[in-house]
Short mmCIF file of C-alpha atoms in Angstrom, two decimals:
data_model
loop_
_atom_site.label_atom_id
_atom_site.label_comp_id
_atom_site.label_asym_id
_atom_site.label_seq_id
_atom_site.Cartn_x
_atom_site.Cartn_y
_atom_site.Cartn_z
CA MET A 1 88.50 50.59 24.49
CA THR A 2 86.11 52.41 26.79
CA GLY A 3 82.81 51.33 25.34
CA LEU A 4 82.01 54.96 24.57
CA GLU A 5 82.57 54.29 20.88
CA ARG A 6 79.09 52.73 20.84
CA LEU A 7 77.35 55.36 22.95
CA SER A 8 74.50 57.23 21.32
CA LEU A 9 72.60 60.20 22.69
CA ASN A 10 68.92 59.81 22.03
CA GLN A 11 67.96 63.41 21.62
CA MET A 12 64.92 63.07 23.90
CA THR A 13 67.45 62.88 26.75
CA THR A 14 68.31 66.52 26.04
CA LYS A 15 64.81 67.50 25.00
CA ASN A 16 65.41 71.23 25.29
CA TRP A 17 68.25 71.15 22.79
CA SER A 18 67.55 71.63 19.09
CA VAL A 19 69.04 69.07 16.73
CA ALA A 20 71.94 71.43 16.02
CA GLU A 21 72.60 71.90 19.73
CA ALA A 22 72.43 68.16 20.34
CA VAL A 23 74.82 67.48 17.45
CA ASP A 24 77.25 70.08 18.79
CA GLY A 25 76.89 68.65 22.29
CA CYS A 26 77.74 65.16 21.07
CA VAL A 27 80.80 66.47 19.24
CA ARG A 28 82.00 68.37 22.34
CA ALA A 29 81.49 65.29 24.51
CA GLY A 30 82.96 62.81 22.07
CA VAL A 31 79.69 60.92 21.73
CA PRO A 32 79.83 59.34 18.27
CA ALA A 33 76.13 58.70 17.53
CA ILE A 34 72.73 60.26 17.97
CA GLY A 35 69.16 58.98 17.98
CA LEU A 36 66.81 61.49 16.38
CA TRP A 37 63.11 62.24 16.79
CA ARG A 38 60.91 63.25 13.91
CA GLU A 39 59.41 66.39 15.44
CA PRO A 40 62.68 68.23 16.17
CA VAL A 41 64.07 66.99 12.86
CA ALA A 42 61.10 68.58 11.11
CA GLU A 43 61.64 71.84 12.99
CA THR A 44 65.19 72.09 11.70
CA GLY A 45 64.41 70.59 8.30
CA LEU A 46 65.18 67.07 7.13
CA ALA A 47 67.91 67.93 4.62
CA ALA A 48 69.54 70.36 7.03
CA VAL A 49 69.65 67.68 9.74
CA ALA A 50 71.11 65.12 7.34
CA LYS A 51 73.87 67.62 6.52
CA LEU A 52 74.41 68.55 10.20
CA VAL A 53 75.03 64.99 11.33
CA ALA A 54 77.12 64.13 8.28
CA ASP A 55 79.30 67.21 8.70
CA ALA A 56 79.74 66.39 12.38
CA GLY A 57 80.73 62.83 11.58
CA LEU A 58 77.99 61.37 13.77
CA ARG A 59 76.15 58.13 13.13
CA VAL A 60 72.37 58.23 13.33
CA SER A 61 71.52 55.21 15.47
CA SER A 62 67.75 55.38 15.03
CA LEU A 63 64.82 57.57 14.18
CA CYS A 64 61.95 57.81 16.66
CA ARG A 65 59.23 57.13 15.89
CA GLY A 66 56.66 55.57 13.67
CA GLY A 67 53.74 53.44 14.73
CA PHE A 68 50.34 54.32 16.21
CA LEU A 69 48.81 51.76 13.93
CA THR A 70 45.95 50.46 16.06
CA THR A 71 43.12 52.56 14.67
CA GLY A 72 43.32 51.13 11.18
CA GLU A 73 43.22 54.60 9.62
CA PRO A 74 44.95 54.88 6.22
CA ALA A 75 46.51 58.20 7.28
CA ALA A 76 48.62 56.30 9.80
CA LEU A 77 50.12 54.19 7.03
CA ASP A 78 50.91 57.29 4.99
CA ASP A 79 52.59 58.89 7.97
CA ASN A 80 54.68 55.79 8.59
CA ARG A 81 55.79 55.71 4.95
CA ARG A 82 56.96 59.30 5.39
CA ALA A 83 58.81 58.29 8.55
CA ILE A 84 60.55 55.49 6.66
CA ASP A 85 61.57 57.93 3.95
CA GLU A 86 62.94 60.28 6.59
CA ALA A 87 64.93 57.48 8.22
CA ALA A 88 66.41 56.60 4.83
CA THR A 89 67.38 60.22 4.18
CA LEU A 90 69.03 60.46 7.59
CA GLY A 91 70.89 57.18 7.19
CA ALA A 92 69.15 55.76 10.27
CA PRO A 93 69.27 51.97 10.13
CA CYS A 94 66.15 51.65 12.26
CA LEU A 95 62.79 53.37 12.54
CA VAL A 96 61.51 52.76 16.06
CA LEU A 97 57.81 51.87 16.14
CA VAL A 98 55.56 52.56 19.12
CA VAL A 99 52.60 50.62 17.87
CA GLY A 100 49.76 52.49 19.59
CA GLY A 101 47.29 51.77 22.36
CA LEU A 102 43.61 50.92 22.36
CA PRO A 103 41.58 53.21 20.11
CA PRO A 104 39.47 55.65 22.17
CA GLY A 105 36.57 53.83 23.79
CA SER A 106 37.65 50.41 22.57
CA LYS A 107 38.38 47.44 24.82
CA ASP A 108 39.20 45.13 21.92
CA LEU A 109 42.84 44.39 22.64
CA PRO A 110 43.12 41.43 20.24
CA GLY A 111 41.60 43.58 17.49
CA ALA A 112 44.07 46.40 18.09
CA ARG A 113 46.94 43.94 17.93
CA GLN A 114 45.68 42.45 14.69
CA ARG A 115 45.51 45.90 13.09
CA VAL A 116 49.18 46.44 13.90
CA LEU A 117 50.05 43.19 12.17
CA ASP A 118 47.99 44.16 9.15
CA ALA A 119 49.78 47.51 8.96
CA LEU A 120 53.20 45.89 9.31
CA ALA A 121 52.44 43.73 6.30
CA GLU A 122 52.00 46.95 4.32
CA LEU A 123 54.98 48.79 5.74
CA ALA A 124 57.66 46.11 6.03
CA PRO A 125 58.45 45.73 2.31
CA TYR A 126 58.35 49.49 1.86
CA ALA A 127 60.95 49.86 4.63
CA GLY A 128 63.09 47.04 3.32
CA GLU A 129 63.23 48.57 -0.14
CA ARG A 130 64.64 51.75 1.41
CA GLY A 131 67.24 50.08 3.61
CA VAL A 132 65.38 50.90 6.80
CA ARG A 133 64.47 48.32 9.37
CA LEU A 134 61.29 48.72 11.41
CA GLY A 135 62.11 48.31 15.09
CA LEU A 136 59.17 46.95 17.08
CA GLU A 137 59.42 48.39 20.56
CA ALA A 138 57.64 46.53 23.33
CA LEU A 139 56.61 49.19 25.82
CA HIS A 140 56.19 48.59 29.52
CA PRO A 141 52.77 47.02 30.19
CA MET A 142 51.63 50.12 32.07
CA TYR A 143 51.35 51.80 28.66
CA CYS A 144 49.26 49.06 27.05
CA ALA A 145 46.03 51.06 27.08
CA ASP A 146 47.33 54.37 25.78
CA ARG A 147 50.68 53.87 24.02
CA ALA A 148 51.48 50.37 22.88
CA VAL A 149 49.53 47.12 22.80
CA LEU A 150 52.93 45.48 22.29
CA SER A 151 54.18 44.71 25.79
CA THR A 152 56.85 41.99 25.83
CA LEU A 153 59.90 41.03 23.83
CA ARG A 154 58.34 37.61 23.24
CA GLN A 155 55.34 39.26 21.62
CA ALA A 156 57.58 41.58 19.57
CA LEU A 157 59.52 38.60 18.25
CA ASP A 158 56.34 36.65 17.52
CA TRP A 159 55.35 39.59 15.33
CA ALA A 160 58.75 40.38 13.81
CA GLU A 161 59.37 36.78 12.78
CA ARG A 162 56.47 36.97 10.35
CA PHE A 163 58.66 39.22 8.20
CA PRO A 164 62.22 39.09 6.84
CA ALA A 165 64.82 40.09 9.44
CA ALA A 166 66.07 42.90 7.20
CA GLN A 167 62.60 44.45 7.27
CA VAL A 168 61.41 44.05 10.86
CA GLY A 169 63.48 43.85 14.02
CA VAL A 170 62.93 44.54 17.71
CA VAL A 171 64.08 47.22 20.13
CA VAL A 172 65.52 46.15 23.46
CA ASP A 173 64.83 48.92 25.98
CA THR A 174 65.81 48.22 29.57
CA PHE A 175 63.15 50.49 31.08
CA HIS A 176 60.39 48.61 29.34
CA LEU A 177 61.72 45.08 29.73
CA TRP A 178 63.74 44.85 32.93
CA TRP A 179 60.95 43.20 34.95
CA ASP A 180 60.31 40.36 32.48
CA PRO A 181 61.40 37.00 33.90
CA GLU A 182 62.04 35.65 30.43
CA VAL A 183 63.71 38.68 28.89
CA PHE A 184 67.18 37.15 28.67
CA ALA A 185 65.86 34.02 27.02
CA GLN A 186 63.99 36.19 24.53
CA ILE A 187 67.07 38.34 23.84
CA GLY A 188 68.88 35.11 23.01
CA ARG A 189 66.03 34.15 20.71
CA ALA A 190 66.13 37.58 19.08
CA GLY A 191 69.65 37.24 17.64
CA GLU A 192 69.93 39.29 14.47
CA ARG A 193 66.43 40.71 15.06
CA ILE A 194 67.82 43.22 17.56
CA ALA A 195 67.55 46.51 15.69
CA ALA A 196 68.30 48.86 18.57
CA TYR A 197 69.40 48.72 22.19
CA GLN A 198 68.25 51.54 24.46
CA VAL A 199 69.25 51.97 28.09
CA CYS A 200 67.35 53.87 30.74
CA ASP A 201 66.65 53.22 34.40
CA PHE A 202 63.27 52.50 36.02
CA LEU A 203 62.50 54.90 38.86
CA THR A 204 60.24 54.49 41.86
CA PRO A 205 58.07 56.04 42.96
CA LEU A 206 56.87 56.64 39.43
CA PRO A 207 56.22 60.35 38.81
CA ALA A 208 52.67 61.62 38.45
CA ASP A 209 53.15 61.48 34.68
CA VAL A 210 54.28 57.89 34.34
CA LEU A 211 55.85 58.65 30.97
CA LEU A 212 58.55 60.55 32.86
CA GLY A 213 59.76 57.68 35.05
CA ARG A 214 62.70 57.06 32.70
CA GLY A 215 65.79 57.90 34.75
CA MET A 216 69.54 58.12 34.34
CA MET A 217 71.33 54.80 34.67
CA GLY A 218 72.11 54.21 38.32
CA ASP A 219 69.19 56.23 39.67
CA GLY A 220 66.72 53.33 39.61
CA HIS A 221 66.38 49.57 39.83
CA VAL A 222 67.84 48.18 36.62
CA ASP A 223 70.92 45.99 36.55
CA PHE A 224 72.26 46.95 33.11
CA ARG A 225 75.29 44.79 32.55
CA PRO A 226 73.34 41.52 32.16
CA PHE A 227 71.32 43.22 29.41
CA THR A 228 74.45 44.43 27.63
CA GLU A 229 75.99 40.97 27.89
CA ALA A 230 72.82 39.33 26.60
CA VAL A 231 72.46 41.58 23.56
CA HIS A 232 76.18 41.11 22.85
CA ALA A 233 75.85 37.33 23.12
CA ALA A 234 72.90 37.56 20.73
CA GLY A 235 75.21 39.20 18.20
CA TYR A 236 74.26 42.86 18.48
CA ARG A 237 77.17 45.20 17.76
CA GLY A 238 75.28 48.42 17.05
CA ASP A 239 75.03 51.64 18.99
CA ILE A 240 73.66 51.81 22.52
CA GLU A 241 71.26 54.68 22.96
CA VAL A 242 70.60 56.48 26.20
CA GLU A 243 66.99 57.62 26.07
CA LEU A 244 65.53 59.32 29.15
CA PHE A 245 62.23 61.11 29.62
CA ASN A 246 62.81 62.91 32.87
CA ALA A 247 61.83 66.37 34.04
CA ASP A 248 64.87 66.75 36.29
CA VAL A 249 67.26 65.74 33.50
CA TRP A 250 65.52 68.12 31.11
CA ALA A 251 66.03 70.94 33.62
CA THR A 252 69.79 70.26 33.74
CA PRO A 253 72.19 71.91 31.24
CA GLY A 254 72.81 69.52 28.36
CA ASP A 255 76.58 69.40 28.72
CA GLU A 256 76.17 68.29 32.33
CA VAL A 257 73.68 65.62 31.26
CA LEU A 258 76.13 64.26 28.69
CA ALA A 259 78.98 64.21 31.20
CA THR A 260 76.86 62.23 33.67
CA MET A 261 75.60 59.99 30.89
CA LYS A 262 79.13 59.13 29.76
CA ARG A 263 80.27 58.38 33.31
CA ARG A 264 77.28 56.22 34.20
CA PHE A 265 77.43 54.45 30.83
CA ALA A 266 81.04 53.45 31.42
CA GLU A 267 80.41 52.47 35.04
CA LEU A 268 77.16 50.57 34.67
CA VAL A 269 76.34 49.65 31.08
CA VAL A 270 79.40 48.49 29.10
CA MET B 1 20.73 32.62 37.96
CA THR B 2 22.19 36.12 38.06
CA GLY B 3 25.83 35.34 38.70
CA LEU B 4 25.61 37.31 41.92
CA GLU B 5 25.74 34.06 43.89
CA ARG B 6 29.51 34.05 43.23
CA LEU B 7 30.14 37.73 43.92
CA SER B 8 32.51 38.55 46.74
CA LEU B 9 33.29 41.96 48.19
CA ASN B 10 36.98 42.30 48.83
CA GLN B 11 36.90 44.54 51.84
CA MET B 12 39.59 46.84 50.42
CA THR B 13 36.88 48.05 48.02
CA THR B 14 35.12 49.59 51.03
CA LYS B 15 38.29 50.46 52.88
CA ASN B 16 36.60 52.85 55.31
CA TRP B 17 34.25 50.18 56.57
CA SER B 18 35.25 48.02 59.54
CA VAL B 19 34.87 44.27 59.11
CA ALA B 20 31.53 44.41 60.93
CA GLU B 21 30.30 47.20 58.65
CA ALA B 22 31.45 45.32 55.55
CA VAL B 23 29.75 42.13 56.73
CA ASP B 24 26.53 44.02 57.39
CA GLY B 25 26.83 45.75 54.00
CA CYS B 26 27.19 42.42 52.22
CA VAL B 27 24.13 41.05 54.03
CA ARG B 28 22.07 44.14 53.13
CA ALA B 29 23.16 43.91 49.49
CA GLY B 30 22.78 40.15 49.18
CA VAL B 31 26.48 39.66 48.47
CA PRO B 32 27.24 36.13 49.66
CA ALA B 33 31.02 36.27 50.16
CA ILE B 34 33.75 38.54 51.43
CA GLY B 35 37.51 38.77 50.95
CA LEU B 36 39.22 39.89 54.14
CA TRP B 37 42.47 41.72 54.90
CA ARG B 38 44.63 40.90 57.87
CA GLU B 39 44.96 44.42 59.28
CA PRO B 40 41.23 45.17 59.69
CA VAL B 41 40.67 41.61 60.87
CA ALA B 42 43.27 42.17 63.59
CA GLU B 43 41.58 45.43 64.59
CA THR B 44 38.30 43.62 65.19
CA GLY B 45 39.89 40.47 66.53
CA LEU B 46 40.34 37.18 64.68
CA ALA B 47 37.83 35.14 66.68
CA ALA B 48 35.28 37.94 66.57
CA VAL B 49 35.58 38.17 62.78
CA ALA B 50 35.25 34.41 62.37
CA LYS B 51 32.02 34.60 64.39
CA LEU B 52 30.75 37.67 62.51
CA VAL B 53 31.06 36.09 59.07
CA ALA B 54 29.70 32.74 60.26
CA ASP B 55 26.70 34.35 61.94
CA ALA B 56 26.06 36.37 58.77
CA GLY B 57 26.23 33.25 56.62
CA LEU B 58 28.97 34.70 54.42
CA ARG B 59 31.74 32.73 52.74
CA VAL B 60 35.27 34.05 53.16
CA SER B 61 36.67 33.92 49.64
CA SER B 62 40.26 34.78 50.53
CA LEU B 63 42.50 36.39 53.09
CA CYS B 64 44.86 39.15 51.92
CA ARG B 65 47.72 38.96 52.33
CA GLY B 66 50.90 37.12 53.01
CA GLY B 67 54.13 37.40 51.14
CA PHE B 68 56.92 39.98 51.21
CA LEU B 69 59.41 37.16 51.10
CA THR B 70 62.23 38.72 49.07
CA THR B 71 64.48 39.84 51.90
CA GLY B 72 65.15 36.36 53.22
CA GLU B 73 64.44 37.46 56.80
CA PRO B 74 63.17 34.68 59.09
CA ALA B 75 60.59 37.08 60.57
CA ALA B 76 58.82 37.09 57.21
CA LEU B 77 58.36 33.32 57.39
CA ASP B 78 56.97 33.59 60.90
CA ASP B 79 54.53 36.26 59.82
CA ASN B 80 53.36 34.16 56.89
CA ARG B 81 52.79 31.16 59.16
CA ARG B 82 50.59 33.41 61.32
CA ALA B 83 48.73 34.53 58.19
CA ILE B 84 48.13 30.90 57.23
CA ASP B 85 46.79 30.19 60.72
CA GLU B 86 44.47 33.18 60.44
CA ALA B 87 43.19 32.02 57.05
CA ALA B 88 42.48 28.59 58.53
CA THR B 89 40.60 30.12 61.45
CA LEU B 90 38.53 32.26 59.11
CA GLY B 91 37.76 29.38 56.78
CA ALA B 92 39.44 31.19 53.87
CA PRO B 93 40.42 28.67 51.20
CA CYS B 94 43.20 30.91 49.94
CA LEU B 95 45.86 33.17 51.43
CA VAL B 96 46.80 35.68 48.73
CA LEU B 97 50.55 36.24 48.52
CA VAL B 98 52.11 39.46 47.29
CA VAL B 99 55.65 38.20 47.11
CA GLY B 100 57.58 41.44 47.64
CA GLY B 101 59.79 43.69 45.56
CA LEU B 102 63.51 44.22 45.42
CA PRO B 103 65.07 44.62 48.87
CA PRO B 104 66.10 48.26 49.49
CA GLY B 105 69.18 49.12 47.46
CA SER B 106 69.29 45.78 45.67
CA LYS B 107 69.17 45.31 41.89
CA ASP B 108 69.42 41.53 42.10
CA LEU B 109 66.09 40.54 40.62
CA PRO B 110 66.99 36.85 40.07
CA GLY B 111 68.17 36.66 43.69
CA ALA B 112 64.93 38.15 45.00
CA ARG B 113 62.94 35.67 42.97
CA GLN B 114 64.97 32.76 44.27
CA ARG B 115 64.34 33.82 47.86
CA VAL B 116 60.60 33.69 47.23
CA LEU B 117 60.93 30.14 45.95
CA ASP B 118 63.01 29.17 48.97
CA ALA B 119 60.36 30.63 51.28
CA LEU B 120 57.53 28.88 49.44
CA ALA B 121 59.26 25.56 50.03
CA GLU B 122 59.01 26.29 53.77
CA LEU B 123 55.46 27.62 53.73
CA ALA B 124 53.65 25.37 51.26
CA PRO B 125 53.50 22.22 53.42
CA TYR B 126 52.53 24.29 56.47
CA ALA B 127 49.64 25.77 54.51
CA GLY B 128 48.58 22.42 53.08
CA GLU B 129 48.43 20.86 56.53
CA ARG B 130 45.98 23.57 57.61
CA GLY B 131 43.72 23.35 54.57
CA VAL B 132 44.83 26.72 53.22
CA ARG B 133 46.14 27.22 49.71
CA LEU B 134 48.77 29.85 49.02
CA GLY B 135 47.63 32.01 46.11
CA LEU B 136 50.57 33.43 44.15
CA GLU B 137 49.47 36.78 42.80
CA ALA B 138 51.34 38.12 39.80
CA LEU B 139 51.24 41.88 40.15
CA HIS B 140 51.34 44.31 37.25
CA PRO B 141 54.95 44.77 36.11
CA MET B 142 54.88 48.42 37.20
CA TYR B 143 55.10 47.10 40.77
CA CYS B 144 58.08 44.81 40.15
CA ALA B 145 60.58 47.03 41.99
CA ASP B 146 58.56 47.80 45.08
CA ARG B 147 55.75 45.25 45.51
CA ALA B 148 56.15 41.98 43.66
CA VAL B 149 58.94 40.44 41.62
CA LEU B 150 56.24 38.06 40.36
CA SER B 151 54.83 39.74 37.25
CA THR B 152 53.07 37.30 34.92
CA LEU B 153 50.71 34.36 35.20
CA ARG B 154 53.27 32.22 33.33
CA GLN B 155 55.83 32.97 36.01
CA ALA B 156 53.31 32.32 38.79
CA LEU B 157 52.49 28.93 37.28
CA ASP B 158 56.17 28.08 36.80
CA TRP B 159 56.55 28.63 40.53
CA ALA B 160 53.28 27.07 41.69
CA GLU B 161 53.84 23.88 39.72
CA ARG B 162 56.85 23.08 41.88
CA PHE B 163 54.40 22.32 44.69
CA PRO B 164 51.23 20.22 45.06
CA ALA B 165 48.16 21.97 43.69
CA ALA B 166 46.45 21.76 47.08
CA GLN B 167 49.27 23.80 48.60
CA VAL B 168 50.06 26.47 46.02
CA GLY B 169 47.76 28.03 43.45
CA VAL B 170 47.61 31.29 41.52
CA VAL B 171 45.43 34.39 41.65
CA VAL B 172 43.95 35.71 38.42
CA ASP B 173 43.49 39.47 38.81
CA THR B 174 42.31 41.34 35.72
CA PHE B 175 43.98 44.62 36.68
CA HIS B 176 47.37 42.99 36.86
CA LEU B 177 47.07 40.65 33.88
CA TRP B 178 44.82 42.25 31.27
CA TRP B 179 47.69 43.47 29.06
CA ASP B 180 49.41 40.08 28.78
CA PRO B 181 49.17 38.67 25.24
CA GLU B 182 49.39 35.12 26.55
CA VAL B 183 47.14 35.44 29.57
CA PHE B 184 44.31 33.33 28.18
CA ALA B 185 46.69 30.53 27.21
CA GLN B 186 48.15 30.66 30.72
CA ILE B 187 44.69 30.62 32.33
CA GLY B 188 44.03 27.47 30.33
CA ARG B 189 47.28 26.01 31.58
CA ALA B 190 46.41 26.99 35.16
CA GLY B 191 43.36 24.72 35.44
CA GLU B 192 42.90 23.64 39.03
CA ARG B 193 45.72 25.95 40.11
CA ILE B 194 43.37 28.93 40.05
CA ALA B 195 42.91 29.74 43.73
CA ALA B 196 41.15 33.08 43.36
CA TYR B 197 39.69 35.29 40.65
CA GLN B 198 39.68 39.05 41.30
CA VAL B 199 38.14 41.64 39.01
CA CYS B 200 39.06 45.30 38.81
CA ASP B 201 39.45 47.73 35.95
CA PHE B 202 42.66 49.43 34.76
CA LEU B 203 42.32 53.21 34.67
CA THR B 204 44.23 55.76 32.61
CA PRO B 205 45.69 58.15 33.26
CA LEU B 206 47.10 56.33 36.25
CA PRO B 207 46.73 58.42 39.41
CA ALA B 208 49.79 59.97 41.03
CA ASP B 209 49.85 57.02 43.44
CA VAL B 210 49.85 54.18 40.94
CA LEU B 211 48.57 51.78 43.59
CA LEU B 212 45.22 53.57 43.33
CA GLY B 213 44.61 52.98 39.61
CA ARG B 214 42.30 50.05 40.38
CA GLY B 215 38.88 51.15 39.19
CA MET B 216 35.30 49.94 39.16
CA MET B 217 34.52 47.57 36.32
CA GLY B 218 33.49 49.60 33.30
CA ASP B 219 35.49 52.69 34.21
CA GLY B 220 38.69 51.55 32.46
CA HIS B 221 40.08 49.43 29.64
CA VAL B 222 39.49 45.83 30.66
CA ASP B 223 37.20 43.50 28.72
CA PHE B 224 36.09 41.24 31.59
CA ARG B 225 33.93 38.59 30.02
CA PRO B 226 36.76 36.82 28.17
CA PHE B 227 38.54 36.49 31.53
CA THR B 228 35.45 35.06 33.21
CA GLU B 229 34.95 32.64 30.34
CA ALA B 230 38.60 31.58 30.44
CA VAL B 231 38.67 30.90 34.19
CA HIS B 232 35.38 29.03 33.84
CA ALA B 233 36.76 26.94 30.98
CA ALA B 234 39.79 26.22 33.16
CA GLY B 235 37.44 24.76 35.76
CA TYR B 236 37.25 27.53 38.33
CA ARG B 237 33.91 27.65 40.14
CA GLY B 238 34.87 29.72 43.19
CA ASP B 239 33.91 33.21 44.22
CA ILE B 240 34.71 36.25 42.11
CA GLU B 241 36.12 39.06 44.21
CA VAL B 242 35.80 42.72 43.37
CA GLU B 243 38.92 44.39 44.75
CA LEU B 244 39.42 48.09 44.05
CA PHE B 245 41.97 50.52 45.46
CA ASN B 246 40.50 53.82 44.48
CA ALA B 247 40.30 57.13 46.31
CA ASP B 248 37.00 58.12 44.66
CA VAL B 249 35.38 54.79 45.53
CA TRP B 250 36.65 55.05 49.09
CA ALA B 251 35.04 58.49 49.35
CA THR B 252 31.65 57.06 48.31
CA PRO B 253 29.22 55.60 50.89
CA GLY B 254 29.69 51.86 51.05
CA ASP B 255 26.10 50.95 50.23
CA GLU B 256 26.35 52.97 47.02
CA VAL B 257 29.61 51.23 46.14
CA LEU B 258 28.00 47.82 46.61
CA ALA B 259 25.00 48.79 44.49
CA THR B 260 27.28 49.93 41.65
CA MET B 261 29.47 46.87 42.09
CA LYS B 262 26.52 44.51 41.78
CA ARG B 263 25.18 46.26 38.69
CA ARG B 264 28.53 46.40 36.90
CA PHE B 265 29.32 42.82 37.89
CA ALA B 266 26.10 41.58 36.31
CA GLU B 267 26.53 43.76 33.23
CA LEU B 268 30.21 43.23 32.53
CA VAL B 269 31.70 40.28 34.39
CA VAL B 270 29.39 37.24 34.53
#
């Protein structure tokens, strides 16, 4: 056993590949699972993507992403219901939610957080009925203003535990959580709530666009194996996604990226 | 009462001013306190600075900064003892500690944190004997790798509470802590441990050098008054420092900066 049987390519890692190219790349590299994003899925067509991954024998580890629920606009709920439907069609066990930042001009952080909870109460049963679990992703606190008012695993669990575990889980992403002094205790608390496990390194200096500081494992500061051991001890046996947002990686041919990814994954993650 | 009687200019806000210029600027603007940094103090001379602030009738709200204790090198302890001595000479009640990031090449975050605790055990009694309190400053988690492995107020209190309150306290800095969903609960817990209160806004997009995202109050996402109310409810009655690191502010004439600072402070902070 090499550990590679649980490796999943999150397609953002090879952003310049279409879904079909990413599926083919996974097959060539022997990567058994893929994490999909809604926008490229829509470009190819939902049914066509479902057929592509099924024909290739790949698992869909997650669909990214729903969320952006902090404005309280009904359209956001509609869009998230569509995302849940798409996840169900694709056989993705988890729809990753990036909950949204402060609404433009607002400084009401508690209010924004409350609106996410209100929206989850609407969406959780809808997801559960379709066999999709909502995965609350705590984003690094540097994104609190503009991406996600959900910033720690503790906070994600406080929210998730208001709902049945089959409806709402949490995403453990090393880039977002590695700094947290209580992250391992919270992973232990999470147990069956862990809906997805994503690995990615934290680079310094952060690039000018801080969204792109997500580096290949081994290029940054994260010690991965304690995370893998903690999610394993908590009972997680699902796929492990590699999800990078990185201009240098995107400029590298996809097959090379997958070769590096496989090597680093085996060396550093599992 | 305007609240301005507790306003302190952290001299980093007017980085291009010497200590003498900053002292004169505070006197002109009616700002009654100043937070000093070791490097500009050394340029002017410690005794000369002590005389300057005393002659001007200013309080010294804090001295920045000690810390950088994660490598375990004895020289760091010696340097921190000198910083404590300087704080005592200046009459600063608090030496702000930025504890340091991961040592170069290391991914051992728990080890780095333990070395800070070991160093604090050496430094805390030394500080207490000289009437200086060490102020543990939790820095924003985006600085965990390269500046401070201390990232939340909870963690700062977990560490501080190992020592007498007269020796080790915590710094509440809005820029670093505003995102934390439990920050107000932790401020309540902190009580007499609050050694300094620093205000600064969190800007997005973060500038290319993320150290310079510290903006003037009102220019970013922070809702200040709940912080001021929470530190007041916790019992803090000390000075409130305005500490910005911001290229645009540094390019503005200091007297203009102080005028804006006073206005925003009255409007948004107290």
